[in-house]
Short mmCIF file of C-alpha atoms in Angstrom, two decimals:
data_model
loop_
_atom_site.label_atom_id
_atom_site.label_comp_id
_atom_site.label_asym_id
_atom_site.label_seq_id
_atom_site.Cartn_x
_atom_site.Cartn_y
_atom_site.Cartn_z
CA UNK A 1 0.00 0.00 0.00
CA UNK A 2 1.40 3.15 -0.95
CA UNK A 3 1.62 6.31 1.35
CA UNK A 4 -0.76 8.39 -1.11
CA UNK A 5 -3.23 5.48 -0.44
CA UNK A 6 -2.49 5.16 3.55
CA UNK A 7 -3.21 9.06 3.82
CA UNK A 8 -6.88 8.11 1.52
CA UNK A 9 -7.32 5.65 3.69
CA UNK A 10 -6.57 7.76 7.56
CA UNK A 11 -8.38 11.08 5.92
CA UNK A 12 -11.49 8.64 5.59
CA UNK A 13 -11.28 7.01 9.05
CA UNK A 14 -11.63 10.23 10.71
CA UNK A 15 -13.94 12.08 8.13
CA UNK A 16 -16.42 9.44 7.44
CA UNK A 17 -17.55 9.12 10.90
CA UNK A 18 -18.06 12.64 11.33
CA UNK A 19 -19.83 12.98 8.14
CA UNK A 20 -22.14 10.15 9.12
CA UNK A 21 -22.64 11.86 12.35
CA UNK A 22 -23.64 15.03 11.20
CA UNK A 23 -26.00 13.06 8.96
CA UNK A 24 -27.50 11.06 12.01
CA UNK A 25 -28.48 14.72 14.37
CA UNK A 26 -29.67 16.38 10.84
CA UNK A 27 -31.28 19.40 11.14
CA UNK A 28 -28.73 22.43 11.73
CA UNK A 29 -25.88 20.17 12.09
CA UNK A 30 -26.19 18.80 8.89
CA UNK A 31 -26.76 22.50 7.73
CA UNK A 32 -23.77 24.16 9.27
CA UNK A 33 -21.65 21.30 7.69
CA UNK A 34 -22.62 21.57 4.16
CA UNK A 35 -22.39 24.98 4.90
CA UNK A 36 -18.81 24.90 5.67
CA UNK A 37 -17.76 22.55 3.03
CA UNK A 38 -19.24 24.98 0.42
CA UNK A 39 -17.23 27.65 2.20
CA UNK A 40 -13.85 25.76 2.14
CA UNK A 41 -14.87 24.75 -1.44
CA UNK A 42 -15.79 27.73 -2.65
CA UNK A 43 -12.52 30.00 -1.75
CA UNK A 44 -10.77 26.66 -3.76
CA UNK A 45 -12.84 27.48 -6.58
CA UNK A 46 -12.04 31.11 -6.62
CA UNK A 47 -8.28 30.27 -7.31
CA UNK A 48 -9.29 27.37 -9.84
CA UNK A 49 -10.95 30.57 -11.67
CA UNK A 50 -7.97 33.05 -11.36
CA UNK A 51 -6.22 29.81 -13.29
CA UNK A 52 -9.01 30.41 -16.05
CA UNK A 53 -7.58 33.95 -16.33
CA UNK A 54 -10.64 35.93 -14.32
CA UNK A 55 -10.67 37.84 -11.62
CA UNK A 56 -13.50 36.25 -8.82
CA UNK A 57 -14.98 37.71 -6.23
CA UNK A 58 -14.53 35.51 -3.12
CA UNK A 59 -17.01 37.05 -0.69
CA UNK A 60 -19.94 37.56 -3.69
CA UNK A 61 -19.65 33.63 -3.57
CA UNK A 62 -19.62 33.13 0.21
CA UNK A 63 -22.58 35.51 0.14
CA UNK A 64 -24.15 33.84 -2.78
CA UNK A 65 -24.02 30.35 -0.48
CA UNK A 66 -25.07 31.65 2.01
CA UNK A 67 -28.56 33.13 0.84
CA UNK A 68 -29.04 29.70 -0.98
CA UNK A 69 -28.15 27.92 2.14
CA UNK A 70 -30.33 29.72 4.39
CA UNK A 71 -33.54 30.04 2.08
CA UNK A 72 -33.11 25.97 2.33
CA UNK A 73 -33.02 25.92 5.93
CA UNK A 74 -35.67 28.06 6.48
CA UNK A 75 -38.06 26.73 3.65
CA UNK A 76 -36.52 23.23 2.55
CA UNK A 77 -36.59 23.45 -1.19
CA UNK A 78 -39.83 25.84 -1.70
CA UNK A 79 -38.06 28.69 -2.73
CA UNK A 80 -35.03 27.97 -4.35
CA UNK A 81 -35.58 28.53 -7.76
CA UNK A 82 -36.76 31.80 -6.58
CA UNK A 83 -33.42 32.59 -5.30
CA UNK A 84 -31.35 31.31 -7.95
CA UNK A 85 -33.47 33.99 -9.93
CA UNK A 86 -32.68 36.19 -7.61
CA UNK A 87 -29.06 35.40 -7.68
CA UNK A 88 -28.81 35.74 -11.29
CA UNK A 89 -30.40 39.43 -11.70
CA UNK A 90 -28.71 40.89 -8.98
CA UNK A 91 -25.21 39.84 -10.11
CA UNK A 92 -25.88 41.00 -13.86
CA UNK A 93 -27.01 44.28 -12.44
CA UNK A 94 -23.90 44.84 -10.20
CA UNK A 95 -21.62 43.69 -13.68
CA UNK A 96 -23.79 46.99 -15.58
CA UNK A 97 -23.31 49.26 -12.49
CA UNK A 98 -19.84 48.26 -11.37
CA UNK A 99 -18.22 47.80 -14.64
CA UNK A 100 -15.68 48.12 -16.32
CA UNK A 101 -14.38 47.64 -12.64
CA UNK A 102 -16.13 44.19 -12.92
CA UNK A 103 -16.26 42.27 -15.92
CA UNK A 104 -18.93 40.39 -17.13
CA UNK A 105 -16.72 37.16 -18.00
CA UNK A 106 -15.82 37.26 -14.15
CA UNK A 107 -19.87 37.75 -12.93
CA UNK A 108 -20.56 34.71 -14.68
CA UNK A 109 -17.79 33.09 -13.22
CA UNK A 110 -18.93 33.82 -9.67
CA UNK A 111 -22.32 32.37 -10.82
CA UNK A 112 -21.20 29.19 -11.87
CA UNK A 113 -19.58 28.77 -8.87
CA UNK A 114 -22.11 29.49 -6.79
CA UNK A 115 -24.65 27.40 -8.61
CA UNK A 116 -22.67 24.49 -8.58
CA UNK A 117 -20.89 24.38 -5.35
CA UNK A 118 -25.04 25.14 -4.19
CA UNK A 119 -25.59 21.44 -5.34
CA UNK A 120 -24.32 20.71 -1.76
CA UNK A 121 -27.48 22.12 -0.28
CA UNK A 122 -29.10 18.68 -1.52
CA UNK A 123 -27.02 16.88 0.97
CA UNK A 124 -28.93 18.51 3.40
CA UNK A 125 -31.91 18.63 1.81
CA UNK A 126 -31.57 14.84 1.61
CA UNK A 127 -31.99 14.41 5.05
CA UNK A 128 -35.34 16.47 5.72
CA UNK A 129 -37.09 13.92 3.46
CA UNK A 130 -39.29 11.13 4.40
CA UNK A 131 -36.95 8.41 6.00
CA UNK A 132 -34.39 11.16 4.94
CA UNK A 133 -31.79 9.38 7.03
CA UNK A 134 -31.39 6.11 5.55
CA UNK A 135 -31.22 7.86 1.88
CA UNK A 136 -28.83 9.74 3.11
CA UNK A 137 -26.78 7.22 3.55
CA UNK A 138 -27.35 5.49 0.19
CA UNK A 139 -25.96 9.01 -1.11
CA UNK A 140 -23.27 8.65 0.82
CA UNK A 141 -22.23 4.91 0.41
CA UNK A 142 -22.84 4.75 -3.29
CA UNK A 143 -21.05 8.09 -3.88
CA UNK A 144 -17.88 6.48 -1.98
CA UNK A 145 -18.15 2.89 -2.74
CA UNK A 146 -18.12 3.91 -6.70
CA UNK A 147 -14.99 5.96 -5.78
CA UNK A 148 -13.34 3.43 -4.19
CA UNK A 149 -14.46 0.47 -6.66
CA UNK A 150 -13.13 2.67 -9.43
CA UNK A 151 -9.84 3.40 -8.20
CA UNK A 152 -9.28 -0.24 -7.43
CA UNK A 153 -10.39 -1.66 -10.41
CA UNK A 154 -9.15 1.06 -12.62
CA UNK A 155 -5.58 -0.06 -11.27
CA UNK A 156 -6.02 -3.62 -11.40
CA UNK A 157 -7.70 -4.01 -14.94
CA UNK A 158 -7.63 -0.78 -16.59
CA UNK A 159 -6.38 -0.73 -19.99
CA UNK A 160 -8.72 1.29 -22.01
CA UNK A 161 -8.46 5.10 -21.35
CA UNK A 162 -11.77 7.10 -20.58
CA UNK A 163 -10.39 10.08 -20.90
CA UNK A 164 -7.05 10.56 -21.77
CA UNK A 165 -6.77 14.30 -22.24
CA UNK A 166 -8.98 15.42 -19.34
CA UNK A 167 -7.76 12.77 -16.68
CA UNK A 168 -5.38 10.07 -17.77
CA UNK A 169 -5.47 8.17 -15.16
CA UNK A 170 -9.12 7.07 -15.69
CA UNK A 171 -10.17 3.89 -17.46
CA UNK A 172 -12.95 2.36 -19.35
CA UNK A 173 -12.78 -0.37 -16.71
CA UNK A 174 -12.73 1.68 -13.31
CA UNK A 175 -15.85 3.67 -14.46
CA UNK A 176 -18.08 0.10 -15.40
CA UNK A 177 -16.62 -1.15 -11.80
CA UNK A 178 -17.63 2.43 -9.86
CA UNK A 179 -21.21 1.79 -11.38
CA UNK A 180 -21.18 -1.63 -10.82
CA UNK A 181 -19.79 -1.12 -6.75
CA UNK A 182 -23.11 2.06 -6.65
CA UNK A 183 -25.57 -0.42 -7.99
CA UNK A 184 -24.46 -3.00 -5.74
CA UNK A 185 -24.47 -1.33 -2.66
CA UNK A 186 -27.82 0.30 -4.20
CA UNK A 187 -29.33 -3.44 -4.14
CA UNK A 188 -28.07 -4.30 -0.67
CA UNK A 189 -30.06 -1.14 0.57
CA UNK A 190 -33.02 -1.53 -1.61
CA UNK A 191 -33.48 -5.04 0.21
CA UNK A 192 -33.15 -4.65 3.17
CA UNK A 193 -34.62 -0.93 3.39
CA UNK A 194 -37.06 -0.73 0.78
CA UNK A 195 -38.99 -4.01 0.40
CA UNK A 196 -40.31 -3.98 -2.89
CA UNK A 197 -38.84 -0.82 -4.45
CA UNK A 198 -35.42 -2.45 -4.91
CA UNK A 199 -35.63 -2.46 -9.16
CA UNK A 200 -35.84 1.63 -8.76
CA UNK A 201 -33.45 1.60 -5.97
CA UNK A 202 -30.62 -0.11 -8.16
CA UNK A 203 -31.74 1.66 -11.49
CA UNK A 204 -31.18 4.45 -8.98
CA UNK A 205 -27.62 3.21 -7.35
CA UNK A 206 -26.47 2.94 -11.16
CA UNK A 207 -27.55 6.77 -12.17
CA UNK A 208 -25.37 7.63 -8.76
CA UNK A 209 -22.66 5.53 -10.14
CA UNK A 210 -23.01 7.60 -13.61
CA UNK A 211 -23.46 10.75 -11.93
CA UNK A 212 -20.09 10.37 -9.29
CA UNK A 213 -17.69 9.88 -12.71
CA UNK A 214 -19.35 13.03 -14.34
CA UNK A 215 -19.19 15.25 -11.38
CA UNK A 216 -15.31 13.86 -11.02
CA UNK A 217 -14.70 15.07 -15.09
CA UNK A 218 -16.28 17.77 -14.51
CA UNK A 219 -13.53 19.10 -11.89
CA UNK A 220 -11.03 17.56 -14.21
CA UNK A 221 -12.06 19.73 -16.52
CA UNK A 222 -11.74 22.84 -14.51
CA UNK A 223 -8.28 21.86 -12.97
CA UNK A 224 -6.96 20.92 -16.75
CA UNK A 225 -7.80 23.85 -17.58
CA UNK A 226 -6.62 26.33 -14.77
CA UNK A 227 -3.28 24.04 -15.01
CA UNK A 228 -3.67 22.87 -11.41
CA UNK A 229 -3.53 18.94 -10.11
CA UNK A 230 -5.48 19.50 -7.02
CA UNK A 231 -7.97 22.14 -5.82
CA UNK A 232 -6.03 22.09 -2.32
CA UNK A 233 -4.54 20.40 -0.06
CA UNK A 234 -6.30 20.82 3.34
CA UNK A 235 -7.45 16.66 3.17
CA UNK A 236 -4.23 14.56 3.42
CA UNK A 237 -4.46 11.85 0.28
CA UNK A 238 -7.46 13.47 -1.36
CA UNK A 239 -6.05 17.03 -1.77
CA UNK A 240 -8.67 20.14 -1.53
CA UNK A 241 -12.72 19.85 -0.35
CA UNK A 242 -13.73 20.18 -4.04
CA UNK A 243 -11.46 16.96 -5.32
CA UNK A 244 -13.59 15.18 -2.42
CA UNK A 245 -16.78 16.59 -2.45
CA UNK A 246 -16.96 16.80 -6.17
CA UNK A 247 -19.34 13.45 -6.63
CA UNK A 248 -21.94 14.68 -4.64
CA UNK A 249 -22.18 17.63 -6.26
CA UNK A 250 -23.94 15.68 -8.82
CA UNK A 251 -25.07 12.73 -6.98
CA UNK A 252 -26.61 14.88 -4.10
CA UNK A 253 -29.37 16.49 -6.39
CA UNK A 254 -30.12 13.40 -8.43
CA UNK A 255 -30.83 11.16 -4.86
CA UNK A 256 -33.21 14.09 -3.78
CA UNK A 257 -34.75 14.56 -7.00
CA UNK A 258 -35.36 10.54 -8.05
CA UNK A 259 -36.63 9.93 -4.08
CA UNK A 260 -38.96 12.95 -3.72
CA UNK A 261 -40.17 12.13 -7.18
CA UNK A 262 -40.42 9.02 -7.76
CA UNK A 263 -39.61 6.90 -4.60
CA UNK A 264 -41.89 8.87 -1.96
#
């Protein structure tokens, strides 16, 4: 085992727990932590885009967070779209009043990064749902269990490149075994959770499996781009809260979308 895997490996034996904790009280707990990951994630972010040659403004995303973050604790999901309007027209009028101080290029740059590091708020918003816990924890398993079933298999059997421009380290192989380790662990819960949903459950453990490798090129994309290898290097073995986090920034939405939807 190699020291870049032991560090992987310690970084999850103290954060998992914690994470799973936070999950188990809910309620402001859960809040204040997804909170403070989008914090952490979001100053990352704000250098990723100063590698894309534009000039961010850290606190407009802090403050951009934090309204979405709020308007979900106070009202769950009622009146988020209302907000992300909201959002939107007040940072395009600031870019016509404030420029050419501010440039449009960099407004929509703050924007995209608050509108996708605001994915996190459906980790939270996971939890408020109707046996919010327990899918909580599918998110969470599936999410990490594709992760880690990718890597491993991906060094074991990969030979065919998924993307050799954007991340060469990935492989045809490690993708088919992340969704193969989400659906699994999708099945395992849908039996002994879910009774007689457990065909949606897995259909649902696979789109999570999908979902984890996007939200993974996604960042690869940005970090390619901004010619960095890791958005930070505050977790030992995983580098910054975006290279950890960046999953669930696609799986989170998807689990509280499919189960309010189509589960519940």
């Amino acid at each position: 085992m190699d020291k870049l895997l032991h560090l992987r490996v310690l970084s999850a034996v103290i954060g998992i727990p914690v994470i799973v904790l936070a999950a188990w009280f809910g309620d402001w707990v859960l809040w204040l932590l997804a909170l403070s990951v989008f914090t952490m994630a979001g100053f990352e972010i704000s250098d990723i885009l100063k590698g894309l040659k534009l000039n961010p403004s850290k606190w407009m995303i802090q403050i951009g967070g934090l309204f979405i973050f709020t308007s979900a604790y106070l009202y769950k999901d009622e009146y988020l779209g209302l907000m992300y309007v909201f959002l939107v027209i007040v940072s395009l009028i600031m870019m016509a009043f404030l420029y050419p101080r501010v440039y449009p290029v960099d407004v929509f740059g703050n924007l995209v990064a608050v509108l996708y590091l605001g994915n996190l708020i459906f980790f939270y918003l996971t939890r408020e749902l109707e046996n919010g816990f327990m899918w909580l924890l599918l998110l969470l398993a599936a999410t990490w269990i594709s992760d880690t079933f990718a890597y491993f298999v991906g060094r074991s059997l990969g030979r065919h490149k998924l993307a050799p421009v954007l991340s060469p380290k990935k492989t045809v192989e490690g993708a088919i075994g992340g969704v193969l380790g989400s659906a699994l662990t999708a099945y395992i819960f849908g039996i002994y959770q879910q009774g007689g949903s457990v065909g949606i459950v897995v259909v649902l453990g696979v789109l999570i499996g999908i979902a984890a490798l996007l939200g993974d090129l996604v960042e690869s994309a940005l970090k390619r781009q901004a010619g960095i290898k890791d958005s930070g290097q505050i977790i030992p073995g995983h580098g910054g809260f975006m290279d950890r986090f960046d999953s669930l920034l696609f799986t989170a939405p998807l689990v509280y979308y499919v189960v309010s939807l189509f589960i519940i």
